Amino acid sequence: MVPALMVGAIVACSSEKKESTIIIAPKPVETPVSKVPTKMDVVEHQDTVKWLGKVYKLFVKRAPADSTSLVTDEQGRQYFDNLIRVRVVRPDGSEFFNRVFSKSDFNDLLDEKTRKTGVLLGVVKDRAEGEQLRLAASVGAADVLSDEYIPLLITVTSHGDVSFQKDTKLDVVNVNPVGHAAEEEEEGV
């Protein structure tokens, strides 16, 4: 009998609810797009590379460039493009290579969308092979939360000649070459 009373009380309570046909939804607040173009941070780093039997120093500095055209992303935000200076210094301290790169250096390798909305993001050491020093570069979305970019390669020869190409090889580090860790994790499941 007690269970029947409880069911009756629940039904009675639920039938007393007043139904409303008025739906109130908050008005969406649009975030205004900043009218002031955004500049990415200045970034400098230094590395060493064993090349041609000696250790060279590599200096890279990315800075926003006021002189280049502005880019506008898909949300309408404007950004200054970047310029990146790459210096390679010989072991005796003399300068072997010094060049400022811009996005336009890679125009032939970029699709139309990236040429219009992307910025030069960075340059880092890739590897030294024979007479060539290879640097990895990227052009893509300026928004720091985005992972959209096109990987590129800059090749500097021992004579100082420069060439550009798309990086088509995926850099994958094989953390677990034998597979033991994966097997141990599965055993604990």
JSON list of C-alpha atoms in Angstrom, two decimals, residues 40-147:
[
{"chain": "A", "resi": 40, "resn": "MET", "atom": "CA", "xyz": [52.68, 38.25, -32.91]},
{"chain": "A", "resi": 41, "resn": "ASP", "atom": "CA", "xyz": [55.41, 38.19, -30.26]},
{"chain": "A", "resi": 42, "resn": "VAL", "atom": "CA", "xyz": [59.04, 38.72, -31.12]},
{"chain": "A", "resi": 43, "resn": "VAL", "atom": "CA", "xyz": [60.76, 35.33, -30.78]},
{"chain": "A", "resi": 44, "resn": "GLU", "atom": "CA", "xyz": [64.51, 34.69, -30.82]},
{"chain": "A", "resi": 45, "resn": "HIS", "atom": "CA", "xyz": [66.32, 31.40, -30.50]},
{"chain": "A", "resi": 46, "resn": "GLN", "atom": "CA", "xyz": [69.81, 30.07, -30.98]},
{"chain": "A", "resi": 47, "resn": "ASP", "atom": "CA", "xyz": [70.94, 26.59, -31.92]},
{"chain": "A", "resi": 48, "resn": "THR", "atom": "CA", "xyz": [74.08, 24.79, -33.05]},
{"chain": "A", "resi": 49, "resn": "VAL", "atom": "CA", "xyz": [74.50, 22.49, -36.00]},
{"chain": "A", "resi": 50, "resn": "LYS", "atom": "CA", "xyz": [77.36, 20.20, -36.93]},
{"chain": "A", "resi": 51, "resn": "TRP", "atom": "CA", "xyz": [77.90, 20.86, -40.61]},
{"chain": "A", "resi": 52, "resn": "LEU", "atom": "CA", "xyz": [80.82, 20.30, -42.93]},
{"chain": "A", "resi": 53, "resn": "GLY", "atom": "CA", "xyz": [82.85, 18.86, -40.06]},
{"chain": "A", "resi": 54, "resn": "LYS", "atom": "CA", "xyz": [82.47, 21.94, -37.84]},
{"chain": "A", "resi": 55, "resn": "VAL", "atom": "CA", "xyz": [79.95, 23.34, -35.36]},
{"chain": "A", "resi": 56, "resn": "TYR", "atom": "CA", "xyz": [78.07, 26.39, -36.64]},
{"chain": "A", "resi": 57, "resn": "LYS", "atom": "CA", "xyz": [75.75, 28.65, -34.65]},
{"chain": "A", "resi": 58, "resn": "LEU", "atom": "CA", "xyz": [72.26, 29.34, -35.95]},
{"chain": "A", "resi": 59, "resn": "PHE", "atom": "CA", "xyz": [70.42, 32.50, -34.86]},
{"chain": "A", "resi": 60, "resn": "VAL", "atom": "CA", "xyz": [66.74, 33.00, -35.72]},
{"chain": "A", "resi": 61, "resn": "LYS", "atom": "CA", "xyz": [64.62, 36.06, -34.91]},
{"chain": "A", "resi": 62, "resn": "ARG", "atom": "CA", "xyz": [60.93, 36.44, -35.78]},
{"chain": "A", "resi": 63, "resn": "ALA", "atom": "CA", "xyz": [59.43, 39.91, -35.54]},
{"chain": "A", "resi": 64, "resn": "PRO", "atom": "CA", "xyz": [56.21, 41.49, -36.78]},
{"chain": "A", "resi": 65, "resn": "ALA", "atom": "CA", "xyz": [56.72, 43.64, -39.85]},
{"chain": "A", "resi": 66, "resn": "ASP", "atom": "CA", "xyz": [54.85, 46.90, -40.11]},
{"chain": "A", "resi": 67, "resn": "SER", "atom": "CA", "xyz": [55.99, 47.34, -43.70]},
{"chain": "A", "resi": 68, "resn": "THR", "atom": "CA", "xyz": [54.31, 44.20, -45.06]},
{"chain": "A", "resi": 69, "resn": "SER", "atom": "CA", "xyz": [50.66, 44.04, -45.94]},
{"chain": "A", "resi": 70, "resn": "LEU", "atom": "CA", "xyz": [48.17, 43.06, -43.30]},
{"chain": "A", "resi": 71, "resn": "VAL", "atom": "CA", "xyz": [46.42, 39.71, -43.46]},
{"chain": "A", "resi": 72, "resn": "THR", "atom": "CA", "xyz": [42.82, 39.15, -42.43]},
{"chain": "A", "resi": 73, "resn": "ASP", "atom": "CA", "xyz": [41.74, 35.78, -41.08]},
{"chain": "A", "resi": 74, "resn": "GLU", "atom": "CA", "xyz": [38.37, 34.09, -41.63]},
{"chain": "A", "resi": 75, "resn": "GLN", "atom": "CA", "xyz": [36.90, 35.79, -38.52]},
{"chain": "A", "resi": 76, "resn": "GLY", "atom": "CA", "xyz": [37.87, 39.23, -39.83]},
{"chain": "A", "resi": 77, "resn": "ARG", "atom": "CA", "xyz": [40.77, 39.75, -37.41]},
{"chain": "A", "resi": 78, "resn": "GLN", "atom": "CA", "xyz": [43.78, 41.51, -38.87]},
{"chain": "A", "resi": 79, "resn": "TYR", "atom": "CA", "xyz": [47.39, 40.54, -38.23]},
{"chain": "A", "resi": 80, "resn": "PHE", "atom": "CA", "xyz": [50.75, 41.92, -39.22]},
{"chain": "A", "resi": 81, "resn": "ASP", "atom": "CA", "xyz": [52.82, 39.40, -41.13]},
{"chain": "A", "resi": 82, "resn": "ASN", "atom": "CA", "xyz": [56.26, 38.48, -39.78]},
{"chain": "A", "resi": 83, "resn": "LEU", "atom": "CA", "xyz": [59.79, 38.72, -41.03]},
{"chain": "A", "resi": 84, "resn": "ILE", "atom": "CA", "xyz": [62.35, 36.14, -39.92]},
{"chain": "A", "resi": 85, "resn": "ARG", "atom": "CA", "xyz": [66.09, 36.80, -39.92]},
{"chain": "A", "resi": 86, "resn": "VAL", "atom": "CA", "xyz": [68.31, 33.72, -40.11]},
{"chain": "A", "resi": 87, "resn": "ARG", "atom": "CA", "xyz": [72.03, 34.01, -39.40]},
{"chain": "A", "resi": 88, "resn": "VAL", "atom": "CA", "xyz": [74.57, 31.20, -39.60]},
{"chain": "A", "resi": 89, "resn": "VAL", "atom": "CA", "xyz": [77.90, 31.91, -37.92]},
{"chain": "A", "resi": 90, "resn": "ARG", "atom": "CA", "xyz": [81.09, 29.94, -38.52]},
{"chain": "A", "resi": 91, "resn": "PRO", "atom": "CA", "xyz": [83.14, 28.50, -35.62]},
{"chain": "A", "resi": 92, "resn": "ASP", "atom": "CA", "xyz": [85.60, 31.42, -35.92]},
{"chain": "A", "resi": 93, "resn": "GLY", "atom": "CA", "xyz": [82.75, 33.91, -35.35]},
{"chain": "A", "resi": 94, "resn": "SER", "atom": "CA", "xyz": [82.52, 35.16, -38.94]},
{"chain": "A", "resi": 95, "resn": "GLU", "atom": "CA", "xyz": [79.11, 35.30, -40.54]},
{"chain": "A", "resi": 96, "resn": "PHE", "atom": "CA", "xyz": [78.45, 32.72, -43.25]},
{"chain": "A", "resi": 97, "resn": "PHE", "atom": "CA", "xyz": [74.77, 33.48, -43.95]},
{"chain": "A", "resi": 98, "resn": "ASN", "atom": "CA", "xyz": [72.40, 36.34, -43.10]},
{"chain": "A", "resi": 99, "resn": "ARG", "atom": "CA", "xyz": [69.00, 36.71, -44.72]},
{"chain": "A", "resi": 100, "resn": "VAL", "atom": "CA", "xyz": [65.56, 38.04, -43.86]},
{"chain": "A", "resi": 101, "resn": "PHE", "atom": "CA", "xyz": [62.72, 35.79, -45.02]},
{"chain": "A", "resi": 102, "resn": "SER", "atom": "CA", "xyz": [59.13, 36.84, -45.63]},
{"chain": "A", "resi": 103, "resn": "LYS", "atom": "CA", "xyz": [55.99, 34.95, -46.60]},
{"chain": "A", "resi": 104, "resn": "SER", "atom": "CA", "xyz": [56.43, 36.11, -50.18]},
{"chain": "A", "resi": 105, "resn": "ASP", "atom": "CA", "xyz": [59.58, 33.95, -50.45]},
{"chain": "A", "resi": 106, "resn": "PHE", "atom": "CA", "xyz": [57.23, 30.94, -50.35]},
{"chain": "A", "resi": 107, "resn": "ASN", "atom": "CA", "xyz": [54.36, 32.27, -52.52]},
{"chain": "A", "resi": 108, "resn": "ASP", "atom": "CA", "xyz": [54.89, 29.64, -55.24]},
{"chain": "A", "resi": 109, "resn": "LEU", "atom": "CA", "xyz": [54.42, 26.89, -52.65]},
{"chain": "A", "resi": 110, "resn": "LEU", "atom": "CA", "xyz": [51.30, 28.27, -50.93]},
{"chain": "A", "resi": 111, "resn": "ASP", "atom": "CA", "xyz": [47.66, 27.85, -51.81]},
{"chain": "A", "resi": 112, "resn": "GLU", "atom": "CA", "xyz": [45.50, 30.93, -52.40]},
{"chain": "A", "resi": 113, "resn": "LYS", "atom": "CA", "xyz": [43.88, 30.86, -48.92]},
{"chain": "A", "resi": 114, "resn": "THR", "atom": "CA", "xyz": [47.24, 30.70, -47.12]},
{"chain": "A", "resi": 115, "resn": "ARG", "atom": "CA", "xyz": [48.68, 33.51, -49.27]},
{"chain": "A", "resi": 116, "resn": "LYS", "atom": "CA", "xyz": [45.73, 35.72, -48.27]},
{"chain": "A", "resi": 117, "resn": "THR", "atom": "CA", "xyz": [45.20, 34.76, -44.62]},
{"chain": "A", "resi": 118, "resn": "GLY", "atom": "CA", "xyz": [48.48, 33.21, -43.43]},
{"chain": "A", "resi": 119, "resn": "VAL", "atom": "CA", "xyz": [51.62, 34.66, -41.89]},
{"chain": "A", "resi": 120, "resn": "LEU", "atom": "CA", "xyz": [55.20, 33.44, -41.70]},
{"chain": "A", "resi": 121, "resn": "LEU", "atom": "CA", "xyz": [55.19, 31.58, -38.37]},
{"chain": "A", "resi": 122, "resn": "GLY", "atom": "CA", "xyz": [58.70, 30.28, -37.81]},
{"chain": "A", "resi": 123, "resn": "VAL", "atom": "CA", "xyz": [62.00, 28.81, -38.95]},
{"chain": "A", "resi": 124, "resn": "VAL", "atom": "CA", "xyz": [63.98, 26.14, -37.08]},
{"chain": "A", "resi": 125, "resn": "LYS", "atom": "CA", "xyz": [66.91, 23.82, -37.78]},
{"chain": "A", "resi": 126, "resn": "ASP", "atom": "CA", "xyz": [65.95, 20.62, -39.55]},
{"chain": "A", "resi": 127, "resn": "ARG", "atom": "CA", "xyz": [69.27, 18.91, -40.34]},
{"chain": "A", "resi": 128, "resn": "ALA", "atom": "CA", "xyz": [72.61, 19.18, -42.08]},
{"chain": "A", "resi": 129, "resn": "GLU", "atom": "CA", "xyz": [73.26, 16.76, -44.90]},
{"chain": "A", "resi": 130, "resn": "GLY", "atom": "CA", "xyz": [76.42, 16.86, -46.99]},
{"chain": "A", "resi": 131, "resn": "GLU", "atom": "CA", "xyz": [76.76, 20.32, -48.52]},
{"chain": "A", "resi": 132, "resn": "GLN", "atom": "CA", "xyz": [73.24, 21.36, -47.44]},
{"chain": "A", "resi": 133, "resn": "LEU", "atom": "CA", "xyz": [71.84, 22.91, -44.29]},
{"chain": "A", "resi": 134, "resn": "ARG", "atom": "CA", "xyz": [68.09, 22.34, -44.11]},
{"chain": "A", "resi": 135, "resn": "LEU", "atom": "CA", "xyz": [65.74, 24.56, -42.15]},
{"chain": "A", "resi": 136, "resn": "ALA", "atom": "CA", "xyz": [62.07, 23.89, -41.49]},
{"chain": "A", "resi": 137, "resn": "ALA", "atom": "CA", "xyz": [59.70, 26.82, -41.98]},
{"chain": "A", "resi": 138, "resn": "SER", "atom": "CA", "xyz": [55.96, 27.24, -41.67]},
{"chain": "A", "resi": 139, "resn": "VAL", "atom": "CA", "xyz": [53.31, 29.60, -43.01]},
{"chain": "A", "resi": 140, "resn": "GLY", "atom": "CA", "xyz": [49.83, 29.44, -41.56]},
{"chain": "A", "resi": 141, "resn": "ALA", "atom": "CA", "xyz": [47.13, 30.93, -39.36]},
{"chain": "A", "resi": 142, "resn": "ALA", "atom": "CA", "xyz": [48.32, 33.72, -37.06]},
{"chain": "A", "resi": 143, "resn": "ASP", "atom": "CA", "xyz": [45.85, 32.76, -34.33]},
{"chain": "A", "resi": 144, "resn": "VAL", "atom": "CA", "xyz": [47.92, 31.07, -31.60]},
{"chain": "A", "resi": 145, "resn": "LEU", "atom": "CA", "xyz": [45.10, 28.59, -30.95]},
{"chain": "A", "resi": 146, "resn": "SER", "atom": "CA", "xyz": [45.12, 27.36, -34.55]},
{"chain": "A", "resi": 147, "resn": "ASP", "atom": "CA", "xyz": [47.15, 24.42, -35.80]}
]
